[in-house]
Backbone as a printed PyTorch tensor [residue, N CA C, xyz], in Angstrom:
tensor([[[  0.5890,  -0.9080,   0.5280],
         [  0.0460,  -0.1140,   0.0070],
         [  0.8350,   1.3010,  -0.1460]],

        [[  0.0540,   2.0340,  -0.5720],
         [  1.2840,   3.3920,  -1.1520],
         [  0.7990,   4.0840,  -0.1400]],

        [[  1.5780,   5.2580,   0.4980],
         [  0.3760,   6.2480,   1.2900],
         [ -0.6800,   7.4030,   0.2330]],

        [[ -1.3710,   7.7640,   1.2990],
         [ -2.7910,   8.4860,   0.9990],
         [ -2.6330,   9.8150,   1.6460]],

        [[ -3.4500,  10.2020,   0.9000],
         [ -4.3180,  11.5500,   2.1450],
         [ -5.7590,  11.3440,   1.9570]],

        [[ -6.4600,  11.6380,   3.3910],
         [ -7.6630,  11.2070,   3.2020],
         [ -8.1510,  12.6470,   3.2670]],

        [[ -9.5820,  13.1310,   3.1430],
         [ -9.8280,  14.4630,   2.9010],
         [-10.9870,  14.4860,   3.9290]],

        [[-10.6480,  15.6070,   4.1950],
         [-12.1070,  15.8390,   4.9450],
         [-12.4790,  17.5320,   4.3910]],

        [[-12.9160,  18.3390,   5.6030],
         [-13.5240,  19.1110,   5.8720],
         [-13.6870,  20.0760,   6.6870]],

        [[-14.1580,  21.0750,   6.8430],
         [-14.4270,  22.1970,   7.8750],
         [-16.1610,  23.1480,   7.6510]],

        [[-16.7880,  23.1270,   8.9000],
         [-17.9140,  23.2370,   8.5870],
         [-17.6740,  25.0050,   9.6060]],

        [[-18.4180,  25.7380,   9.3610],
         [-18.0510,  27.1500,  10.4260],
         [-19.6650,  27.7580,   9.9570]],

        [[-20.1420,  28.0290,  11.0480],
         [-21.5190,  28.8900,  11.5170],
         [-21.6600,  29.7790,  12.3020]],

        [[-22.4850,  30.4690,  12.7740],
         [-22.8200,  31.1250,  14.2180],
         [-22.1050,  30.6400,  15.5680]],

        [[-22.3440,  29.3400,  15.8170],
         [-21.8810,  28.5830,  16.3460],
         [-20.6110,  28.4040,  16.9050]],

        [[-19.3040,  28.4470,  15.8870],
         [-18.0030,  28.0480,  15.7270],
         [-17.6150,  27.2310,  14.5880]],

        [[-16.9410,  26.5810,  14.4810],
         [-16.5250,  25.3000,  13.1410],
         [-16.4710,  23.8970,  13.8790]],

        [[-15.9560,  23.7170,  13.1490],
         [-15.9470,  22.1020,  12.8230],
         [-14.9470,  21.5780,  12.0380]],

        [[-14.3460,  21.0190,  12.4440],
         [-13.0970,  20.0900,  11.1340],
         [-13.1800,  18.8150,  11.2760]],

        [[-12.8940,  17.5920,  10.1330],
         [-13.7700,  16.3790,  10.3490],
         [-13.1760,  15.6680,   9.1500]],

        [[-13.1300,  14.9160,   9.3110],
         [-12.2830,  13.3060,   8.2170],
         [-12.9810,  12.0200,   7.8330]],

        [[-14.3750,  12.1110,   7.9770],
         [-15.4470,  11.6170,   7.8040],
         [-14.5980,  10.0180,   7.5570]],

        [[-14.5060,  10.2410,   5.9170],
         [-13.9160,   8.9620,   5.1070],
         [-12.2830,   8.4300,   6.1020]],

        [[-12.6000,   8.8010,   7.3380],
         [-11.3190,   7.7750,   8.2580],
         [-11.8200,   7.1290,   9.1630]],

        [[-11.6610,   5.5410,   9.2950],
         [-11.6310,   4.5100,  10.2660],
         [-11.0380,   4.4370,  11.2860]],

        [[-11.0060,   4.4160,  12.5720],
         [-10.2280,   4.2320,  13.5430],
         [-10.1810,   2.1710,  14.0970]],

        [[-10.4520,   1.7130,  13.1570],
         [-11.1130,  -0.2140,  13.2920],
         [ -9.2270,  -0.5350,  13.3520]],

        [[ -8.6640,  -0.0280,  12.9660],
         [ -7.3090,  -0.8660,  13.4700],
         [ -6.1250,   0.1870,  14.0520]],

        [[ -7.0430,   1.2170,  14.7670],
         [ -5.9960,   2.5340,  15.7390],
         [ -6.1930,   2.1110,  16.9450]],

        [[ -4.4720,   1.7850,  17.4170],
         [ -4.6070,   1.2070,  18.3320],
         [ -4.6260,   2.2830,  19.9960]],

        [[ -3.5360,   2.8740,  18.9580],
         [ -2.7780,   4.2030,  20.3280],
         [ -2.8270,   5.9040,  19.3050]],

        [[ -2.5620,   6.3030,  20.4850],
         [ -2.1610,   7.8560,  19.8180],
         [ -1.1950,   8.6080,  20.2440]],

        [[ -0.7250,   9.8200,  19.6320],
         [  0.1650,  10.1840,  20.1890],
         [ -0.0060,  12.0010,  19.8290]],

        [[  0.3220,  12.8010,  20.6100],
         [ -0.0290,  14.5260,  20.3150],
         [  1.4480,  14.6200,  20.0210]],

        [[  2.1950,  15.7060,  19.1350],
         [  3.7010,  16.0160,  18.9850],
         [  3.5270,  17.1670,  18.6640]],

        [[  4.6310,  17.9550,  19.2770],
         [  5.0420,  19.1330,  19.4460],
         [  6.1660,  19.3410,  19.2920]],

        [[  6.9000,  19.7020,  18.2990],
         [  7.9560,  20.1660,  18.4730],
         [  8.6610,  20.8870,  18.8280]],

        [[  9.8010,  21.2160,  19.5070],
         [ 10.1830,  22.7610,  20.2210],
         [ 10.7810,  23.4340,  19.1520]],

        [[ 10.7380,  24.6580,  19.1050],
         [ 11.6680,  25.9930,  18.5330],
         [ 12.9340,  25.6090,  18.1100]],

        [[ 13.7220,  25.0490,  19.4960],
         [ 14.7260,  25.1130,  18.8140],
         [ 14.8980,  23.2240,  18.0350]],

        [[ 14.3600,  22.1970,  18.2700],
         [ 14.7650,  21.0420,  17.7170],
         [ 13.8530,  20.7900,  16.3640]],

        [[ 13.0900,  21.4110,  15.5860],
         [ 11.8650,  22.2800,  15.0900],
         [ 11.6240,  20.2540,  14.4080]],

        [[ 12.8180,  19.3090,  13.8700],
         [ 12.4140,  18.6900,  12.9300],
         [ 13.2740,  17.0100,  14.1690]],

        [[ 11.8300,  16.3340,  13.8960],
         [ 12.1570,  14.8330,  14.7510],
         [ 12.0140,  13.7050,  13.6510]],

        [[ 13.9040,  13.4130,  13.5170],
         [ 14.2100,  12.3590,  12.6510],
         [ 15.0290,  11.0910,  12.8230]],

        [[ 15.0630,  10.3700,  12.4330],
         [ 14.1500,   9.1510,  11.5950],
         [ 14.1330,   8.3800,  12.2100]],

        [[ 12.6570,   7.8240,  11.9130],
         [ 11.9470,   6.6130,  12.9750],
         [ 11.2680,   6.4880,  11.6430]],

        [[ 11.6840,   4.7440,  11.7000],
         [ 11.4580,   3.8330,  10.4300],
         [ 10.2740,   2.8320,  11.4190]],

        [[  9.0250,   2.5430,  11.1140],
         [  8.3070,   0.9620,  11.1820],
         [  8.0910,  -0.0200,  10.1750]],

        [[  8.3570,  -0.7140,  10.4210],
         [  8.4560,  -2.2390,   9.9210],
         [  6.6840,  -2.6780,   9.8890]],

        [[  6.1950,  -2.6830,  10.8430],
         [  5.0890,  -3.3040,  10.8230],
         [  3.9220,  -2.1150,  11.2290]],

        [[  4.0960,  -0.6270,  11.7470],
         [  3.3460,   0.5240,  12.3630],
         [  2.9290,   1.2190,  11.0910]],

        [[  1.5540,   1.1920,  11.0640],
         [  0.9550,   2.5140,  10.1310],
         [  0.6760,   3.4240,  10.7750]],

        [[  0.9460,   4.7140,   9.9380],
         [  0.8360,   5.7560,  10.8600],
         [ -0.0220,   7.0920,  10.4580]],

        [[ -0.7750,   7.8290,  11.1810],
         [ -1.8280,   8.6320,  10.4150],
         [ -1.6690,  10.1340,  11.1870]],

        [[ -1.2660,  10.8880,  10.3850],
         [ -1.0390,  11.8880,  11.0590],
         [ -2.1220,  13.1510,  10.8680]],

        [[ -2.6110,  13.4040,  11.2620],
         [ -3.2910,  14.9980,  11.5150],
         [ -3.1410,  16.1030,  12.4100]],

        [[ -2.8660,  17.1320,  11.9340],
         [ -2.7640,  18.4940,  12.1850],
         [ -3.8560,  18.8600,  13.0460]],

        [[ -3.2080,  19.6550,  14.0350],
         [ -4.4620,  19.5730,  14.8820],
         [ -3.8950,  21.4370,  15.1690]],

        [[ -2.9090,  22.0700,  14.8740],
         [ -2.1090,  23.6320,  15.4860],
         [ -1.3770,  23.4560,  14.7380]],

        [[ -1.0080,  24.7700,  14.1400],
         [  0.1150,  24.8360,  13.6280],
         [  0.2480,  24.2790,  11.9450]],

        [[  1.5320,  23.8640,  11.5750],
         [  1.7590,  23.6420,  10.8360],
         [  3.4380,  22.3540,  10.0850]],

        [[  3.1300,  21.6280,   9.9150],
         [  4.0150,  19.8620,   9.6450],
         [  4.6940,  20.0170,   8.3050]],

        [[  5.8360,  19.8350,   8.2740],
         [  6.1010,  19.0080,   6.5660],
         [  5.8230,  17.8320,   7.0580]],

        [[  5.6480,  16.5620,   6.3270],
         [  5.1330,  15.1420,   6.7760],
         [  7.0650,  14.6300,   6.1530]],

        [[  7.8630,  13.9170,   6.4900],
         [  8.9790,  13.4700,   5.1500],
         [  9.4510,  12.6460,   5.6660]],

        [[  9.2180,  11.3230,   4.6470],
         [  9.0420,   9.3980,   4.4770],
         [  9.7030,   8.8320,   3.6100]],

        [[  9.9070,   7.7550,   3.6190],
         [ 11.0730,   7.1350,   3.0520],
         [ 10.2190,   5.7430,   2.8790]],

        [[ 10.3340,   5.1630,   1.6300],
         [ 10.0740,   3.2460,   2.1000],
         [ 11.0140,   2.9590,   1.5370]],

        [[ 11.5750,   1.7970,   3.2960],
         [ 12.9560,   1.4650,   3.5430],
         [ 12.7550,   0.2260,   2.8470]],

        [[ 14.2890,   0.3210,   2.1550],
         [ 14.7980,  -1.2120,   1.1290],
         [ 15.6040,  -1.9070,   1.9450]],

        [[ 16.2440,  -1.6760,   3.0260],
         [ 17.4020,  -2.4970,   3.4490],
         [ 17.1090,  -1.6810,   4.9960]],

        [[ 16.4590,  -2.6580,   6.2240],
         [ 16.3350,  -1.7280,   7.1820],
         [ 17.2960,  -2.0090,   7.9370]],

        [[ 18.3680,  -2.7400,   7.7430],
         [ 19.9390,  -2.2200,   8.2920],
         [ 20.6920,  -1.8040,   7.8790]],

        [[ 20.9810,  -1.6780,   6.0590],
         [ 21.3240,  -0.3240,   5.9170],
         [ 20.7200,   0.2830,   5.0840]],

        [[ 19.7900,   0.8600,   5.2460],
         [ 18.8790,   1.1100,   3.6010],
         [ 20.2280,   2.7490,   2.5440]],

        [[ 19.1070,   2.2440,   1.3380],
         [ 20.0890,   3.4470,   0.7240],
         [ 19.4050,   4.9750,   0.8390]],

        [[ 20.6700,   5.4880,   1.0760],
         [ 20.8950,   7.3800,   0.9620],
         [ 20.0540,   8.1860,  -0.2340]],

        [[ 20.2110,   7.0890,  -1.1230],
         [ 19.1730,   7.3780,  -2.3890],
         [ 17.9650,   6.9540,  -2.2950]],

        [[ 17.4190,   6.5700,  -1.9370],
         [ 15.9810,   6.4530,  -1.6200],
         [ 15.5310,   7.8330,  -1.6740]],

        [[ 14.1360,   8.2040,  -2.1350],
         [ 13.1390,   9.1520,  -2.7630],
         [ 12.4920,   9.4260,  -1.4840]],

        [[ 12.9970,  10.4440,  -0.7850],
         [ 11.9600,  11.5700,   0.3830],
         [ 10.5010,  12.0740,  -0.3640]],

        [[  9.2040,  11.8410,   0.1700],
         [  8.2510,  12.5120,  -0.5390],
         [  8.1020,  13.3060,   0.8130]],

        [[  7.2700,  14.5560,   0.6910],
         [  6.8560,  15.4390,   1.5240],
         [  5.2280,  16.2700,   1.1540]],

        [[  4.4860,  16.1900,   2.5930],
         [  3.2740,  17.1510,   2.3780],
         [  3.7330,  17.7450,   3.6390]],

        [[  3.1710,  18.8520,   3.1380],
         [  2.8160,  19.6740,   3.6220],
         [  1.5760,  19.3890,   4.8570]],

        [[  1.1750,  19.2650,   5.7410],
         [ -0.0370,  19.5910,   7.0660],
         [ -0.5620,  20.7880,   7.5830]],

        [[ -1.2470,  21.3450,   7.4180],
         [ -1.7770,  22.3960,   8.5770],
         [ -3.2040,  22.3970,   8.7030]],

        [[ -3.2430,  23.0820,  10.3470],
         [ -4.4850,  23.0250,  11.0720],
         [ -6.0230,  23.4700,  10.0380]],

        [[ -5.9290,  24.4360,   8.9580],
         [ -6.9520,  24.7320,   8.2610],
         [ -7.3780,  23.4120,   7.4420]],

        [[ -6.0220,  22.2550,   6.7780],
         [ -6.8450,  21.5860,   5.4700],
         [ -7.6490,  20.7670,   5.5060]],

        [[ -7.7040,  19.6410,   7.1960],
         [ -8.4440,  18.6520,   8.0660],
         [ -8.5270,  17.8220,   6.7770]],

        [[ -7.3650,  17.0220,   6.3690],
         [ -6.6750,  15.5670,   5.9770],
         [ -5.5990,  15.2490,   7.2500]],

        [[ -5.8080,  13.6710,   7.2430],
         [ -5.4520,  12.7270,   7.3450],
         [ -3.9560,  12.4360,   6.0350]],

        [[ -2.8540,  12.3800,   6.7550],
         [ -1.6360,  11.9770,   5.5750],
         [ -1.8760,   9.8220,   6.1750]],

        [[ -1.8510,   9.3380,   5.5650],
         [ -1.8710,   7.8860,   5.9960],
         [ -0.0980,   7.4770,   4.9900]],

        [[  0.5710,   6.8040,   6.1950],
         [  1.8760,   5.8320,   5.7060],
         [  2.3520,   4.8890,   6.3930]],

        [[  2.0110,   4.4850,   4.9840],
         [  1.8280,   2.3990,   5.7740],
         [  3.5220,   1.7750,   6.1570]],

        [[  2.8040,   0.7360,   6.7340],
         [  4.0130,   0.3460,   6.9060],
         [  5.1820,  -0.2970,   6.8040]],

        [[  6.3770,  -0.1480,   7.0890],
         [  7.4620,  -0.2940,   5.7350],
         [  8.5920,   1.0770,   5.2920]],

        [[  8.2930,   2.3500,   6.0540],
         [  8.6120,   3.5090,   6.0030],
         [  9.1160,   3.7230,   6.8600]],

        [[ 10.0160,   5.0910,   6.9430],
         [ 10.6730,   6.0560,   8.1360],
         [ 10.3790,   7.8440,   7.8320]],

        [[ 10.1460,   7.6540,   8.6230],
         [  9.5530,   9.2370,   9.5350],
         [ 10.2520,  10.7660,   9.9200]],

        [[ 10.1560,  11.1950,   9.2780],
         [ 10.9140,  12.3790,   9.6150],
         [  9.0750,  13.7220,   9.8900]],

        [[  9.2890,  14.5300,  11.1650],
         [  8.3090,  15.2770,  11.2590],
         [  9.1810,  17.0490,  11.6040]],

        [[  8.7700,  17.8750,  10.6670],
         [  9.4610,  19.0930,  10.7410],
         [  7.9790,  19.6190,  10.9000]],

        [[  7.7450,  20.6050,  12.0760],
         [  7.0510,  22.1020,  12.1470],
         [  7.2050,  23.0320,  11.2380]],

        [[  6.7070,  23.6870,  11.7440],
         [  6.7760,  24.9150,  10.6030],
         [  6.6080,  25.9130,  11.5110]],

        [[  6.4620,  26.2450,  12.3430],
         [  5.8300,  26.9820,  12.8730],
         [  5.5360,  26.7790,  14.8300]],

        [[  5.7100,  28.1290,  15.6060],
         [  5.8220,  27.8580,  16.7940],
         [  4.3950,  26.6420,  17.4730]],

        [[  4.1410,  26.3380,  18.2650],
         [  3.2310,  25.3980,  18.8570],
         [  2.1770,  24.6200,  17.9820]],

        [[  2.9950,  24.0800,  17.2360],
         [  2.2540,  23.6420,  16.1740],
         [  2.4840,  22.3470,  16.9070]],

        [[  1.2480,  21.2980,  16.6630],
         [  1.2350,  19.6880,  17.0030],
         [ -0.0150,  18.8950,  16.0560]],

        [[  0.6770,  18.0720,  15.9670],
         [  0.4220,  17.0130,  15.2770],
         [ -0.1390,  15.8170,  16.1650]],

        [[ -1.2320,  15.3780,  16.0170],
         [ -1.6780,  14.3440,  16.4630],
         [ -1.6620,  12.4960,  15.1830]],

        [[ -0.5160,  11.3760,  15.8620],
         [ -0.3750,  10.9250,  14.9060],
         [ -0.8500,   9.1050,  15.1950]],

        [[ -2.0150,   9.3860,  15.0980],
         [ -2.5520,   7.5340,  15.1300],
         [ -1.8720,   6.5130,  14.9400]],

        [[ -1.8250,   5.2160,  15.3350],
         [ -0.6680,   3.9920,  15.1030],
         [ -1.6590,   3.1340,  14.9360]],

        [[ -1.0000,   2.0750,  14.9130],
         [ -1.0900,   0.3220,  14.2630],
         [ -1.1240,  -0.3280,  15.2920]],

        [[ -0.1390,  -0.2310,  15.7900],
         [  0.2490,  -1.6720,  16.2310],
         [  0.2050,  -1.2950,  17.9340]],

        [[  0.0160,  -2.4560,  18.3400],
         [  0.0950,  -1.9670,  20.0750],
         [  1.1030,  -1.7850,  20.5870]],

        [[  1.0880,  -1.2400,  21.8510],
         [  2.1940,  -0.7440,  22.0420],
         [  3.6330,  -1.8650,  22.8640]],

        [[  3.0320,  -3.7300,  23.1070],
         [  3.5940,  -4.1570,  23.4690],
         [  4.7730,  -5.0450,  22.2650]],

        [[  3.8810,  -4.4380,  20.2900],
         [  5.0810,  -4.8300,  19.6970],
         [  5.8370,  -3.5210,  19.6650]],

        [[  6.2890,  -2.5890,  19.8610],
         [  6.4430,  -1.6710,  19.3290],
         [  8.2860,  -1.7400,  19.6290]],

        [[  8.9320,  -2.3770,  20.3950],
         [  9.9560,  -2.9100,  20.5110],
         [ 10.9340,  -4.1410,  19.1800]],

        [[  9.5590,  -4.6620,  18.6370],
         [ 10.2450,  -5.3810,  17.3220],
         [ 10.5210,  -4.5160,  16.1070]],

        [[  9.2540,  -3.1080,  16.3390],
         [  9.5940,  -2.4820,  15.2160],
         [  9.8300,  -1.1190,  14.9100]],

        [[ 10.4640,  -0.7380,  15.5670],
         [ 10.5790,   0.5500,  15.8090],
         [ 12.9680,   0.6540,  15.5530]],

        [[ 12.7360,   1.4720,  14.1750],
         [ 13.8440,   1.5680,  14.0240],
         [ 14.3690,   2.8070,  13.1840]],

        [[ 15.5350,   3.3130,  14.0340],
         [ 16.3120,   4.7860,  13.9990],
         [ 17.1740,   4.7020,  13.0620]],

        [[ 17.2590,   5.8210,  12.7990],
         [ 18.6680,   6.5690,  11.7700],
         [ 18.5390,   7.8820,  12.1700]],

        [[ 19.7040,   7.9950,  12.3160],
         [ 20.3220,   9.7990,  12.5470],
         [ 19.4420,  10.8630,  11.9020]],

        [[ 19.7230,  11.4590,  12.3930],
         [ 18.3390,  12.7750,  11.8980],
         [ 19.0990,  13.4270,  10.3380]],

        [[ 20.0930,  12.8360,  10.1320],
         [ 20.4630,  13.4250,   8.7900],
         [ 20.8700,  12.2450,   7.5280]],

        [[ 20.3120,  11.0620,   8.1370],
         [ 20.1350,   9.6790,   7.2040],
         [ 19.6110,  10.4600,   5.3830]],

        [[ 18.3990,  11.0290,   5.6870],
         [ 17.9390,  11.2710,   4.3930],
         [ 18.5230,  12.9940,   4.8640]],

        [[ 18.2240,  13.3810,   3.5240],
         [ 18.9860,  15.4080,   3.7140],
         [ 16.8670,  15.4880,   2.9550]],

        [[ 16.5620,  16.6640,   3.6000],
         [ 15.1890,  17.1980,   3.3960],
         [ 14.7060,  18.3000,   3.6980]],

        [[ 15.4650,  19.4190,   3.2000],
         [ 15.7220,  20.1260,   3.1620],
         [ 17.0460,  20.5580,   1.9200]],

        [[ 16.8120,  20.4140,   0.7080],
         [ 17.5420,  20.7970,  -0.5690],
         [ 17.8070,  22.2760,  -1.1870]]])
């Protein structure tokens, strides 16, 4: 499976506003995190997931989500294509990154918050999580 954007929408009236992504299913979601990078370290990189799919939704500010499909978990090619999707709180969309990828999360403004929905139970995370140095793949050419 390839990465995909699940589009949502926004609705506003005199009572306020609602953001939604009605086509996103929580069926396989096991847990979630809210990520807020510091201004001093706005990039959280690189985390690989052999088994876990990630679903990202920006709840405040904006982010660049960078990701690569891993070709070899022990020594991936440094020439892998890095894909980048910009997420903003006003977009109301979810980025689905399937298992088999590594990702880097880059805050674009202060106080940005990103929610990450994960499909792998916490008891299996130690078998899944692979870390690479933050400069393993170039993201800002």
